[in-house]
Amino acid sequence: MLFWILYYTLEVYLDFYWSRYQFPDFKWQIRLQNALMLELCYFLVKIPLAYVLLYVYEKVNLKFVFKYILYIFIVTAAVFGHRFVTHFIIYPDIYGVIETLDGKQVSGFINGYVAFNSFMDLIFMTGLIFGVEITRQKNILKEQISQLKSEKLDQELTMLKAQINPHFLFNTLNNIYGMALKKADETPDVILQLSKVMRYNIYEAAEKNISIAKDIENIKDFIQIQKIRYHQLTVNFSEDIDNPSQEISPLILIQFVENAFKHGVSESLGEAFITVDIHLKNGNLTYLVENSRQEKSHENSTKIGLKNIRRQLELLYPKHTLSVEDESNRYTVTLTIDFHDTISL
């Protein structure tokens, strides 16, 4: 509709301007009225032509040669219709004169020059509407591709998260099982903490994003569960958050802490330590997790976990850095995220 309104306005202006020289004795009000009327008459030919050509272009499946012949037939018919409207309606009924060419009366409604003018007028309109339609289709296709990519990324992230939740659950249940065998007094407290953490994993983590304050609270609950099990453990936890409502994809940060317990603390024979340092300022996150470790640890398992995390970070936070310091007695991971450049799924 917008295309036809703009095209009609353009054609009325051109006809109004042309009539100054063709009919200099007409007042401008008459010339404008004539231009408005004649373009409405031409629309009886142009609009059907435009949509018939678009239909053939989009819906009709023919070989190129036959389709090309069909285009020629349709345009030729439109040229005859254009000439008929011009010769028998516009000139005698709107202008009130007989059609002339170079001062001579046009006897028939079809001849070479006037037919060429009609052809050029129709081709100009056809080129415009095909350009608009092809551009519109490309934009629709671009949106569909973007939507498919978004859905694919969303599905991939869901699968990655699904790999995390059972892993955490099974590890913690094993811990509770060991405590139950020993009839430890802390077992009910651990079960209560586990219930809180799993509630987060099942309900909160189902969201695409969550406030960083809730994510940090979940990390603290997780650490509290592990502290009950590991008595010879020193945990240094510090946070400096200037925007607690900053959104972050859930279950990313906790994976580093989980790996620290699984591949660091659980393998330590003596006293162990974990350091967690979270800083958020002006949309930039710095997150450090450091843990003690034995010289002979399961490095392959650690790498598998990091591969999962790296993939999520690549999908969600293009402007991130993840550095790993692997020393003989300690393992340090430092993550930085620029939340100003986040992929929206």
Short mmCIF file of C-alpha atoms in Angstrom, two decimals:
data_model
loop_
_atom_site.label_atom_id
_atom_site.label_comp_id
_atom_site.label_asym_id
_atom_site.label_seq_id
_atom_site.Cartn_x
_atom_site.Cartn_y
_atom_site.Cartn_z
CA MET A 1 0.00 0.00 0.00
CA LEU A 2 2.81 2.40 0.86
CA PHE A 3 4.53 1.60 -2.44
CA TRP A 4 1.42 2.39 -4.47
CA ILE A 5 0.78 5.63 -2.59
CA LEU A 6 4.35 6.83 -3.20
CA TYR A 7 4.30 5.68 -6.82
CA TYR A 8 0.94 7.36 -7.46
CA THR A 9 2.26 10.61 -5.96
CA LEU A 10 5.36 10.48 -8.17
CA GLU A 11 3.38 9.81 -11.34
CA VAL A 12 0.86 12.56 -10.58
CA TYR A 13 3.72 15.03 -10.14
CA LEU A 14 5.34 13.97 -13.42
CA ASP A 15 2.05 14.21 -15.33
CA PHE A 16 1.27 17.58 -13.76
CA TYR A 17 4.72 18.87 -14.73
CA TRP A 18 4.44 17.46 -18.30
CA SER A 19 0.99 19.04 -18.85
CA ARG A 20 2.49 22.52 -18.43
CA TYR A 21 4.03 22.13 -21.89
CA GLN A 22 1.37 19.94 -23.49
CA PHE A 23 -1.58 22.05 -22.35
CA PRO A 24 -0.24 25.52 -21.44
CA ASP A 25 -3.72 27.08 -21.55
CA PHE A 26 -5.05 24.88 -18.72
CA LYS A 27 -5.12 26.32 -15.23
CA TRP A 28 -2.99 24.53 -12.68
CA GLN A 29 -6.06 23.29 -10.80
CA ILE A 30 -7.36 21.65 -13.99
CA ARG A 31 -3.94 20.18 -14.77
CA LEU A 32 -3.68 18.73 -11.25
CA GLN A 33 -7.18 17.28 -11.46
CA ASN A 34 -6.37 15.75 -14.85
CA ALA A 35 -3.15 14.22 -13.49
CA LEU A 36 -4.99 12.68 -10.54
CA MET A 37 -7.66 11.20 -12.82
CA LEU A 38 -5.41 9.84 -15.54
CA GLU A 39 -3.14 8.03 -13.08
CA LEU A 40 -6.19 6.37 -11.55
CA CYS A 41 -7.08 5.18 -15.06
CA TYR A 42 -3.56 3.88 -15.65
CA PHE A 43 -3.75 1.98 -12.36
CA LEU A 44 -6.44 -0.19 -14.00
CA VAL A 45 -3.62 -1.58 -16.14
CA LYS A 46 -0.56 -1.20 -13.91
CA ILE A 47 -1.78 -2.87 -10.72
CA PRO A 48 -3.02 -6.06 -12.45
CA LEU A 49 0.22 -6.17 -14.49
CA ALA A 50 2.37 -5.84 -11.38
CA TYR A 51 0.68 -8.63 -9.44
CA VAL A 52 0.34 -10.97 -12.41
CA LEU A 53 4.09 -10.66 -13.06
CA LEU A 54 4.85 -11.20 -9.36
CA TYR A 55 2.62 -14.26 -9.32
CA VAL A 56 4.37 -15.73 -12.36
CA TYR A 57 7.77 -14.91 -10.82
CA GLU A 58 7.00 -16.55 -7.47
CA LYS A 59 4.43 -19.28 -8.18
CA VAL A 60 4.65 -20.46 -11.79
CA ASN A 61 7.21 -23.21 -12.36
CA LEU A 62 8.24 -23.22 -15.99
CA LYS A 63 11.48 -23.56 -17.86
CA PHE A 64 13.29 -20.27 -18.37
CA VAL A 65 12.40 -20.00 -22.09
CA PHE A 66 8.68 -20.60 -21.54
CA LYS A 67 8.61 -18.27 -18.55
CA TYR A 68 10.35 -15.57 -20.62
CA ILE A 69 7.76 -16.00 -23.40
CA LEU A 70 4.98 -15.70 -20.82
CA TYR A 71 6.52 -12.45 -19.51
CA ILE A 72 6.58 -11.04 -23.06
CA PHE A 73 2.95 -12.00 -23.64
CA ILE A 74 1.80 -10.39 -20.36
CA VAL A 75 3.73 -7.16 -20.96
CA THR A 76 2.51 -6.97 -24.56
CA ALA A 77 -1.08 -7.32 -23.39
CA ALA A 78 -0.46 -4.60 -20.80
CA VAL A 79 0.98 -2.28 -23.48
CA PHE A 80 -2.23 -2.72 -25.53
CA GLY A 81 -4.30 -2.00 -22.42
CA HIS A 82 -2.19 1.08 -21.62
CA ARG A 83 -2.60 2.41 -25.15
CA PHE A 84 -6.34 1.73 -25.12
CA VAL A 85 -6.79 3.71 -21.89
CA THR A 86 -4.60 6.54 -23.22
CA HIS A 87 -6.20 6.85 -26.65
CA PHE A 88 -9.87 6.20 -25.89
CA ILE A 89 -10.29 7.43 -22.30
CA ILE A 90 -7.60 9.84 -21.11
CA TYR A 91 -7.33 12.14 -24.15
CA PRO A 92 -11.02 12.39 -25.15
CA ASP A 93 -12.62 12.15 -21.68
CA ILE A 94 -10.06 13.77 -19.34
CA TYR A 95 -8.16 16.20 -21.57
CA GLY A 96 -11.13 16.71 -23.92
CA VAL A 97 -8.92 16.62 -27.03
CA ILE A 98 -7.84 14.16 -29.69
CA GLU A 99 -4.48 12.50 -29.10
CA THR A 100 -1.75 14.05 -31.20
CA LEU A 101 1.93 13.37 -31.84
CA ASP A 102 4.17 16.18 -33.12
CA GLY A 103 1.06 18.16 -33.99
CA LYS A 104 -0.47 15.32 -35.97
CA GLN A 105 -3.49 13.31 -34.95
CA VAL A 106 -2.77 9.77 -33.79
CA SER A 107 -5.15 7.77 -35.94
CA GLY A 108 -4.82 4.40 -34.24
CA PHE A 109 -4.21 3.59 -30.63
CA ILE A 110 -1.11 1.53 -31.52
CA ASN A 111 1.99 2.71 -33.38
CA GLY A 112 5.70 2.36 -32.79
CA TYR A 113 6.52 5.54 -30.86
CA VAL A 114 3.49 5.76 -28.59
CA ALA A 115 3.65 2.00 -27.94
CA PHE A 116 7.29 2.42 -26.90
CA ASN A 117 6.29 5.21 -24.48
CA SER A 118 3.65 2.95 -22.95
CA PHE A 119 6.17 0.11 -22.74
CA MET A 120 8.73 2.31 -20.92
CA ASP A 121 6.09 3.58 -18.48
CA LEU A 122 5.07 0.02 -17.61
CA ILE A 123 8.65 -1.26 -17.37
CA PHE A 124 9.56 1.60 -15.03
CA MET A 125 6.69 0.63 -12.71
CA THR A 126 7.52 -3.07 -13.00
CA GLY A 127 11.18 -2.49 -12.13
CA LEU A 128 10.20 -0.47 -9.07
CA ILE A 129 7.76 -2.99 -7.66
CA PHE A 130 10.06 -5.95 -8.36
CA GLY A 131 12.86 -4.12 -6.58
CA VAL A 132 10.62 -3.44 -3.58
CA GLU A 133 9.28 -7.01 -3.50
CA ILE A 134 12.69 -8.67 -3.82
CA THR A 135 14.06 -6.41 -1.08
CA ARG A 136 11.07 -7.30 1.12
CA GLN A 137 11.59 -11.02 0.52
CA LYS A 138 15.29 -10.72 1.31
CA ASN A 139 14.48 -8.96 4.59
CA ILE A 140 11.97 -11.70 5.49
CA LEU A 141 14.54 -14.39 4.63
CA LYS A 142 17.16 -12.57 6.69
CA GLU A 143 14.79 -12.46 9.68
CA GLN A 144 13.98 -16.15 9.25
CA ILE A 145 17.67 -17.07 9.10
CA SER A 146 18.34 -14.94 12.15
CA GLN A 147 15.47 -16.63 13.97
CA LEU A 148 16.75 -20.08 13.02
CA LYS A 149 20.24 -19.19 14.23
CA SER A 150 18.80 -17.90 17.48
CA GLU A 151 16.75 -21.07 17.96
CA LYS A 152 19.78 -23.22 17.15
CA LEU A 153 21.93 -21.36 19.68
CA ASP A 154 19.16 -21.59 22.24
CA GLN A 155 18.89 -25.34 21.71
CA GLU A 156 22.65 -25.74 21.92
CA LEU A 157 22.81 -23.79 25.17
CA THR A 158 19.96 -25.87 26.58
CA MET A 159 21.89 -29.03 25.74
CA LEU A 160 25.04 -27.65 27.34
CA LYS A 161 23.13 -26.76 30.52
CA ALA A 162 21.56 -30.21 30.53
CA GLN A 163 25.06 -31.65 30.66
CA ILE A 164 25.81 -29.60 33.78
CA ASN A 165 22.79 -30.19 35.99
CA PRO A 166 22.97 -34.02 36.25
CA HIS A 167 26.73 -33.81 36.78
CA PHE A 168 26.31 -31.53 39.76
CA LEU A 169 23.42 -33.53 41.16
CA PHE A 170 25.22 -36.88 40.99
CA ASN A 171 28.36 -35.46 42.62
CA THR A 172 26.40 -33.98 45.51
CA LEU A 173 24.30 -37.10 46.02
CA ASN A 174 27.50 -39.11 46.24
CA ASN A 175 28.69 -36.72 48.94
CA ILE A 176 25.44 -37.13 50.90
CA TYR A 177 25.65 -40.90 50.48
CA GLY A 178 29.11 -40.91 52.02
CA MET A 179 27.95 -38.75 54.93
CA ALA A 180 24.90 -40.97 55.48
CA LEU A 181 27.13 -44.04 55.73
CA LYS A 182 29.09 -42.28 58.45
CA LYS A 183 25.84 -41.13 60.08
CA ALA A 184 27.14 -37.59 60.14
CA ASP A 185 25.06 -35.06 62.08
CA GLU A 186 25.38 -32.55 59.23
CA THR A 187 23.51 -34.78 56.76
CA PRO A 188 20.07 -33.06 57.19
CA ASP A 189 21.69 -29.64 56.74
CA VAL A 190 23.39 -30.78 53.56
CA ILE A 191 20.10 -32.16 52.20
CA LEU A 192 18.41 -28.84 52.95
CA GLN A 193 21.20 -26.95 51.16
CA LEU A 194 20.98 -29.35 48.24
CA SER A 195 17.23 -28.74 48.00
CA LYS A 196 17.85 -25.01 47.77
CA VAL A 197 20.55 -25.41 45.12
CA MET A 198 18.49 -27.81 43.05
CA ARG A 199 15.50 -25.48 43.20
CA TYR A 200 17.76 -22.88 41.63
CA ASN A 201 19.04 -25.33 39.01
CA ILE A 202 15.58 -26.51 38.02
CA TYR A 203 13.56 -23.30 38.10
CA GLU A 204 15.88 -20.28 38.08
CA ALA A 205 18.39 -21.76 35.62
CA ALA A 206 15.59 -22.46 33.15
CA GLU A 207 15.55 -18.72 32.43
CA LYS A 208 17.79 -17.32 29.72
CA ASN A 209 19.20 -14.74 32.11
CA ILE A 210 19.13 -14.12 35.83
CA SER A 211 20.45 -11.41 38.13
CA ILE A 212 24.07 -11.87 39.09
CA ALA A 213 23.08 -11.48 42.75
CA LYS A 214 21.00 -14.69 42.58
CA ASP A 215 23.76 -16.48 40.70
CA ILE A 216 26.29 -15.54 43.37
CA GLU A 217 23.89 -16.66 46.11
CA ASN A 218 23.68 -20.06 44.40
CA ILE A 219 27.49 -20.28 44.35
CA LYS A 220 27.58 -19.56 48.07
CA ASP A 221 25.00 -22.29 48.73
CA PHE A 222 27.05 -24.72 46.69
CA ILE A 223 30.21 -23.87 48.59
CA GLN A 224 28.37 -24.27 51.89
CA ILE A 225 27.42 -27.83 50.92
CA GLN A 226 31.01 -28.65 50.06
CA LYS A 227 32.42 -27.04 53.22
CA ILE A 228 30.35 -29.39 55.35
CA ARG A 229 32.01 -32.33 53.64
CA TYR A 230 35.58 -31.00 53.46
CA HIS A 231 36.64 -30.04 56.98
CA GLN A 232 40.25 -29.33 56.01
CA LEU A 233 39.26 -26.64 53.57
CA THR A 234 39.87 -22.92 53.55
CA VAL A 235 37.50 -20.86 51.41
CA ASN A 236 38.26 -17.23 50.63
CA PHE A 237 35.20 -15.63 49.05
CA SER A 238 35.04 -11.95 48.13
CA GLU A 239 32.66 -9.94 45.99
CA ASP A 240 32.35 -6.35 44.86
CA ILE A 241 29.21 -5.82 42.79
CA ASP A 242 28.09 -2.34 41.76
CA ASN A 243 24.93 -3.60 39.99
CA PRO A 244 23.32 -6.66 41.64
CA SER A 245 20.55 -6.68 39.01
CA GLN A 246 23.02 -7.17 36.14
CA GLU A 247 21.74 -10.12 34.13
CA ILE A 248 23.91 -13.14 33.38
CA SER A 249 23.29 -16.55 31.91
CA PRO A 250 22.80 -18.94 34.85
CA LEU A 251 25.12 -21.85 35.68
CA ILE A 252 28.19 -20.40 33.99
CA LEU A 253 30.07 -19.04 37.00
CA ILE A 254 29.36 -21.99 39.26
CA GLN A 255 31.03 -24.42 36.85
CA PHE A 256 34.46 -23.03 37.71
CA VAL A 257 33.80 -23.51 41.42
CA GLU A 258 32.48 -27.00 40.78
CA ASN A 259 35.62 -27.91 38.85
CA ALA A 260 37.74 -26.48 41.65
CA PHE A 261 36.14 -28.91 44.10
CA LYS A 262 36.04 -31.86 41.76
CA HIS A 263 39.56 -31.70 40.37
CA GLY A 264 41.29 -29.77 43.14
CA VAL A 265 39.95 -30.08 46.67
CA SER A 266 38.67 -33.66 46.34
CA GLU A 267 42.11 -34.81 45.21
CA SER A 268 44.06 -32.95 47.87
CA LEU A 269 45.55 -35.21 50.55
CA GLY A 270 46.06 -32.51 53.13
CA GLU A 271 44.75 -29.01 53.69
CA ALA A 272 43.13 -27.47 50.65
CA PHE A 273 42.01 -24.01 49.68
CA ILE A 274 39.69 -22.30 47.22
CA THR A 275 39.67 -18.60 46.43
CA VAL A 276 36.69 -17.00 44.69
CA ASP A 277 36.86 -13.33 43.76
CA ILE A 278 34.01 -11.63 41.88
CA HIS A 279 34.11 -8.00 40.77
CA LEU A 280 31.52 -6.20 38.65
CA LYS A 281 32.00 -2.57 37.74
CA ASN A 282 30.37 -0.58 34.94
CA GLY A 283 29.18 -3.70 33.15
CA ASN A 284 32.57 -5.42 33.23
CA LEU A 285 32.94 -8.63 35.22
CA THR A 286 36.19 -10.04 36.56
CA TYR A 287 35.86 -13.50 38.06
CA LEU A 288 38.75 -15.45 39.57
CA VAL A 289 38.65 -18.99 40.92
CA GLU A 290 41.82 -20.51 42.35
CA ASN A 291 42.21 -23.88 44.03
CA SER A 292 44.93 -26.07 45.45
CA ARG A 293 45.76 -29.26 43.61
CA GLN A 294 48.01 -32.28 43.60
CA GLU A 295 50.72 -32.53 40.99
CA LYS A 296 49.07 -35.57 39.41
CA SER A 297 45.50 -34.58 38.75
CA HIS A 298 42.98 -35.61 36.12
CA GLU A 299 43.80 -32.92 33.58
CA ASN A 300 41.67 -34.48 30.82
CA SER A 301 38.53 -34.25 32.95
CA THR A 302 39.26 -30.60 33.66
CA LYS A 303 39.72 -29.87 29.97
CA ILE A 304 36.37 -31.49 29.12
CA GLY A 305 34.60 -29.25 31.62
CA LEU A 306 36.37 -26.14 30.31
CA LYS A 307 35.45 -27.03 26.74
CA ASN A 308 31.77 -26.95 27.71
CA ILE A 309 32.16 -23.60 29.46
CA ARG A 310 34.16 -22.07 26.61
CA ARG A 311 31.44 -22.99 24.12
CA GLN A 312 28.76 -21.26 26.19
CA LEU A 313 30.90 -18.18 26.57
CA GLU A 314 31.55 -18.04 22.82
CA LEU A 315 27.82 -18.16 22.14
CA LEU A 316 26.75 -15.64 24.75
CA TYR A 317 29.63 -13.25 25.42
CA PRO A 318 31.83 -12.54 22.39
CA LYS A 319 33.89 -9.98 24.32
CA HIS A 320 35.15 -12.29 27.03
CA THR A 321 38.57 -13.57 28.01
CA LEU A 322 39.27 -16.83 29.80
CA SER A 323 42.79 -17.48 31.03
CA VAL A 324 44.08 -20.55 32.85
CA GLU A 325 47.21 -20.82 34.99
CA ASP A 326 48.10 -24.44 35.56
CA GLU A 327 50.83 -24.74 38.17
CA SER A 328 52.08 -27.77 40.06
CA ASN A 329 50.25 -26.96 43.28
CA ARG A 330 47.47 -24.62 42.20
CA TYR A 331 45.02 -24.04 39.40
CA THR A 332 43.73 -20.55 38.57
CA VAL A 333 41.02 -19.51 36.16
CA THR A 334 40.29 -15.87 35.40
CA LEU A 335 37.23 -14.84 33.42
CA THR A 336 36.33 -11.35 32.22
CA ILE A 337 33.04 -10.50 30.54
CA ASP A 338 31.95 -7.27 28.90
CA PHE A 339 28.18 -7.24 29.34
CA HIS A 340 27.86 -4.35 26.90
CA ASP A 341 28.41 -6.80 24.04
CA THR A 342 26.06 -9.70 24.69
CA ILE A 343 24.30 -11.95 22.20
CA SER A 344 20.52 -11.73 22.68
CA LEU A 345 18.78 -15.07 22.09
#
